N, C-alpha and C. Protein backbone atom coordinates (compact mmCIF):
# COMPACT_ATOMS: atom_id res chain seq x y z
N UNK A 1 64.91 101.07 138.81
CA UNK A 1 64.22 100.89 137.76
C UNK A 1 65.15 101.32 136.18
N UNK A 2 65.39 102.94 137.28
CA UNK A 2 65.95 103.64 136.18
C UNK A 2 67.41 102.65 135.88
N UNK A 3 68.15 102.73 136.51
CA UNK A 3 69.61 101.86 136.72
C UNK A 3 69.33 101.18 135.37
N UNK A 4 67.96 99.97 135.08
CA UNK A 4 68.00 98.79 134.53
C UNK A 4 67.63 99.75 132.62
N UNK A 5 66.67 100.55 133.02
CA UNK A 5 66.47 101.52 131.66
C UNK A 5 67.75 102.28 130.63
N UNK A 6 68.79 102.65 132.21
CA UNK A 6 69.72 103.19 131.81
C UNK A 6 71.32 102.13 131.23
N UNK A 7 71.11 101.03 131.24
CA UNK A 7 71.78 99.42 131.05
C UNK A 7 71.61 99.36 129.85
N UNK A 8 69.86 98.94 129.93
CA UNK A 8 69.27 99.00 128.39
C UNK A 8 69.67 99.54 127.45
N UNK A 9 69.56 101.07 127.38
CA UNK A 9 69.93 101.86 126.35
C UNK A 9 71.44 101.95 125.53
N UNK A 10 72.43 101.82 127.37
CA UNK A 10 73.28 101.38 126.90
C UNK A 10 74.09 100.57 126.02
N UNK A 11 72.93 98.86 126.25
CA UNK A 11 73.30 98.19 126.30
C UNK A 11 72.85 98.06 124.27
N UNK A 12 71.95 98.39 124.23
CA UNK A 12 72.01 98.68 122.75
C UNK A 12 72.37 99.97 122.03
N UNK A 13 72.84 100.88 122.16
CA UNK A 13 73.88 101.76 121.85
C UNK A 13 75.16 101.25 121.38
N UNK A 14 75.71 100.41 122.67
CA UNK A 14 76.82 99.61 122.20
C UNK A 14 76.72 98.28 120.72
N UNK A 15 75.12 97.78 120.93
CA UNK A 15 75.43 96.54 119.54
C UNK A 15 75.21 97.83 118.76
N UNK A 16 74.42 98.90 118.18
CA UNK A 16 74.92 99.42 116.73
C UNK A 16 75.58 99.65 116.85
N UNK A 17 76.87 100.20 117.80
CA UNK A 17 77.99 100.69 117.31
C UNK A 17 79.02 99.66 116.83
N UNK A 18 78.81 98.35 117.98
CA UNK A 18 79.25 97.23 117.17
C UNK A 18 79.05 97.16 115.88
N UNK A 19 77.25 96.81 115.66
CA UNK A 19 77.52 97.15 113.80
C UNK A 19 78.03 97.22 112.85
N UNK A 20 77.73 98.63 112.93
CA UNK A 20 78.49 99.22 112.56
C UNK A 20 79.98 99.65 112.33
N UNK A 21 80.58 98.94 113.03
CA UNK A 21 82.40 99.18 113.43
C UNK A 21 82.25 97.77 112.63
N UNK A 22 82.21 97.20 112.69
CA UNK A 22 82.06 95.54 111.71
C UNK A 22 81.19 95.68 110.05
N UNK A 23 80.69 96.64 109.80
CA UNK A 23 80.40 96.29 108.46
C UNK A 23 80.96 97.93 107.75
N UNK A 24 81.44 98.08 108.52
CA UNK A 24 81.78 99.77 107.40
C UNK A 24 83.18 100.15 107.70
N UNK A 25 84.22 99.17 107.86
CA UNK A 25 85.64 99.27 107.12
C UNK A 25 85.65 98.40 105.75
N UNK A 26 85.06 97.40 106.08
CA UNK A 26 84.71 96.55 104.73
C UNK A 26 83.95 97.65 103.94
N UNK A 27 83.21 98.94 103.63
CA UNK A 27 83.74 98.97 102.13
C UNK A 27 84.28 99.81 102.42
N UNK A 28 85.71 100.72 103.31
CA UNK A 28 86.28 100.97 102.64
C UNK A 28 87.76 101.19 102.44
N UNK A 29 88.79 101.85 101.25
CA UNK A 29 90.40 101.25 101.29
C UNK A 29 91.12 100.89 102.50
N UNK A 30 91.23 99.78 102.77
CA UNK A 30 92.14 98.91 103.62
C UNK A 30 93.25 99.55 103.45
N UNK A 31 93.83 99.94 104.94
CA UNK A 31 96.14 100.38 104.71
C UNK A 31 96.47 98.68 104.11
N UNK A 32 97.29 98.66 103.37
CA UNK A 32 97.98 97.32 102.66
C UNK A 32 98.70 96.94 104.34
N UNK A 33 98.35 95.73 105.14
CA UNK A 33 99.55 95.00 106.11
C UNK A 33 99.39 95.18 107.30
N UNK A 34 97.87 95.96 107.22
CA UNK A 34 96.85 96.10 108.63
C UNK A 34 95.72 95.50 108.85
N UNK A 35 95.19 94.90 109.54
CA UNK A 35 93.90 93.83 109.23
C UNK A 35 92.62 94.94 109.70
N UNK A 36 93.05 96.40 110.30
CA UNK A 36 92.30 97.39 111.16
C UNK A 36 92.13 98.51 110.94
N UNK A 37 92.87 98.52 110.09
CA UNK A 37 93.23 100.29 109.94
C UNK A 37 93.24 100.52 108.49
N UNK A 38 91.79 101.72 108.28
CA UNK A 38 91.44 101.80 107.56
C UNK A 38 90.94 103.25 106.07
N UNK A 39 91.51 103.82 104.64
CA UNK A 39 91.81 105.00 104.54
C UNK A 39 89.98 106.29 105.31
N UNK A 40 90.34 106.92 105.35
CA UNK A 40 89.33 108.33 105.51
C UNK A 40 89.48 110.06 105.55
N UNK A 41 89.12 110.31 104.43
CA UNK A 41 89.09 111.78 104.99
C UNK A 41 87.71 112.67 105.65
N UNK A 42 88.73 113.09 106.58
CA UNK A 42 88.35 113.89 107.78
C UNK A 42 88.66 115.01 107.47
N UNK A 43 87.07 115.99 108.36
CA UNK A 43 86.78 116.78 109.04
C UNK A 43 87.89 117.51 109.80
N UNK A 44 88.05 118.70 110.26
CA UNK A 44 89.39 118.65 111.44
C UNK A 44 88.50 120.66 112.49
N UNK A 45 88.98 119.63 113.26
CA UNK A 45 88.63 121.32 113.90
C UNK A 45 89.05 122.56 113.94
N UNK A 46 89.42 123.74 115.17
CA UNK A 46 90.43 124.82 115.33
C UNK A 46 91.86 124.01 115.39
N UNK A 47 91.68 122.87 116.65
CA UNK A 47 92.74 122.36 116.99
C UNK A 47 93.79 121.14 116.02
N UNK A 48 92.64 120.50 115.12
CA UNK A 48 93.09 119.89 114.48
C UNK A 48 92.51 118.11 114.79
N UNK A 49 92.69 118.25 115.61
CA UNK A 49 91.37 117.60 115.90
C UNK A 49 90.30 116.51 114.82
N UNK A 50 89.84 115.79 114.54
CA UNK A 50 89.02 115.10 113.31
C UNK A 50 87.40 115.24 113.98
N UNK A 51 86.45 115.49 113.25
CA UNK A 51 85.28 115.07 113.90
C UNK A 51 84.64 114.79 113.20
N UNK A 52 85.04 114.83 111.94
CA UNK A 52 83.45 113.75 111.42
C UNK A 52 84.96 112.98 110.06
N UNK A 53 84.43 112.23 110.13
CA UNK A 53 85.49 111.55 109.46
C UNK A 53 84.39 110.75 108.42
N UNK A 54 84.48 110.12 107.51
CA UNK A 54 83.93 108.87 106.20
C UNK A 54 84.86 108.04 105.33
N UNK A 55 84.98 107.04 105.24
CA UNK A 55 85.14 106.04 104.69
C UNK A 55 85.50 105.81 103.38
N UNK A 56 87.12 106.18 102.84
CA UNK A 56 87.10 106.46 101.10
C UNK A 56 88.28 105.98 100.67
N UNK A 57 88.94 105.73 99.47
CA UNK A 57 89.98 105.33 99.53
C UNK A 57 91.31 105.77 99.34
N UNK A 58 92.19 104.95 98.92
CA UNK A 58 93.59 105.72 99.53
C UNK A 58 93.62 107.60 98.60
N UNK A 59 93.45 107.43 97.27
CA UNK A 59 93.46 108.61 96.36
C UNK A 59 92.89 109.87 97.44
N UNK A 60 91.90 109.70 98.17
CA UNK A 60 91.27 110.61 98.84
C UNK A 60 90.99 110.61 100.21
N UNK A 61 92.77 109.90 100.92
CA UNK A 61 92.10 110.15 102.41
C UNK A 61 93.04 111.13 102.70
N UNK A 62 92.55 111.59 103.89
CA UNK A 62 93.58 112.66 104.82
C UNK A 62 94.01 112.15 105.89
N UNK A 63 93.43 110.87 106.32
CA UNK A 63 93.89 110.43 107.58
C UNK A 63 93.86 109.07 107.19
N UNK A 64 94.24 108.17 108.02
CA UNK A 64 94.19 106.55 108.46
C UNK A 64 93.88 106.36 109.38
N UNK A 65 92.67 105.55 110.00
CA UNK A 65 92.16 105.39 111.30
C UNK A 65 91.73 103.97 111.78
N UNK A 66 91.85 103.21 112.67
CA UNK A 66 90.80 101.95 112.88
C UNK A 66 90.27 102.50 114.23
N UNK A 67 89.26 101.19 113.98
CA UNK A 67 88.23 101.90 115.45
C UNK A 67 89.52 101.37 116.72
N UNK A 68 88.99 101.84 118.05
CA UNK A 68 89.35 101.58 119.34
C UNK A 68 87.91 101.22 120.56
N UNK A 69 88.16 100.27 121.19
CA UNK A 69 87.57 100.46 123.17
C UNK A 69 87.25 101.24 123.60
N UNK A 70 86.30 102.26 123.82
CA UNK A 70 86.53 103.03 124.98
C UNK A 70 86.07 103.22 125.57
N UNK A 71 85.86 103.76 127.36
CA UNK A 71 84.97 103.07 127.98
C UNK A 71 83.58 103.60 127.51
N UNK A 72 82.93 104.25 126.76
CA UNK A 72 82.12 105.03 126.52
C UNK A 72 81.68 103.99 124.95
N UNK A 73 82.39 102.82 124.11
CA UNK A 73 82.00 102.20 123.24
C UNK A 73 83.08 102.51 122.14
N UNK A 74 82.32 102.11 120.83
CA UNK A 74 83.72 102.15 120.06
C UNK A 74 83.95 103.67 119.33
N UNK A 75 85.33 103.73 118.86
CA UNK A 75 85.55 105.14 118.61
C UNK A 75 86.46 105.02 118.00
N UNK A 76 86.75 106.37 117.18
CA UNK A 76 87.70 106.41 116.17
C UNK A 76 89.29 106.59 116.36
N UNK A 77 90.13 106.21 115.95
CA UNK A 77 91.85 106.60 116.02
C UNK A 77 91.71 107.09 114.81
N UNK A 78 92.45 108.57 114.49
CA UNK A 78 92.92 109.03 113.25
C UNK A 78 94.19 109.23 113.56
N UNK A 79 95.06 108.65 112.10
CA UNK A 79 96.37 109.61 112.34
C UNK A 79 96.02 110.73 110.77
N UNK A 80 96.76 111.62 110.75
CA UNK A 80 96.78 112.69 109.64
C UNK A 80 97.82 111.85 108.71
N UNK A 81 97.38 111.64 107.45
CA UNK A 81 98.50 110.97 106.58
C UNK A 81 99.50 112.44 106.16
N UNK A 82 100.94 112.18 105.92
CA UNK A 82 101.42 113.00 105.84
C UNK A 82 101.49 113.27 104.12
N UNK A 83 101.53 114.75 104.36
CA UNK A 83 101.49 115.38 102.64
C UNK A 83 102.61 114.60 101.46
N UNK A 84 102.08 113.58 100.16
CA UNK A 84 102.81 113.53 99.31
C UNK A 84 103.70 114.70 97.83
């Protein structure tokens, strides 16, 4: 019975993640020539790893991100934009 409850919780979490992933990139500035990448402003930790990203337009973006499938559900893959 515990396994079944965990499966339902996992399925619900993945469904919520998928809905957020589907809706979120449309409100961000999309990278020209890419259907999956969008502009984001990300806070970084001491090692330079993005820890919190908010979708934005090209002028305010610090990173270019895209959603990726992981073993834990959907995640963000972000790269830092080069200085202009």
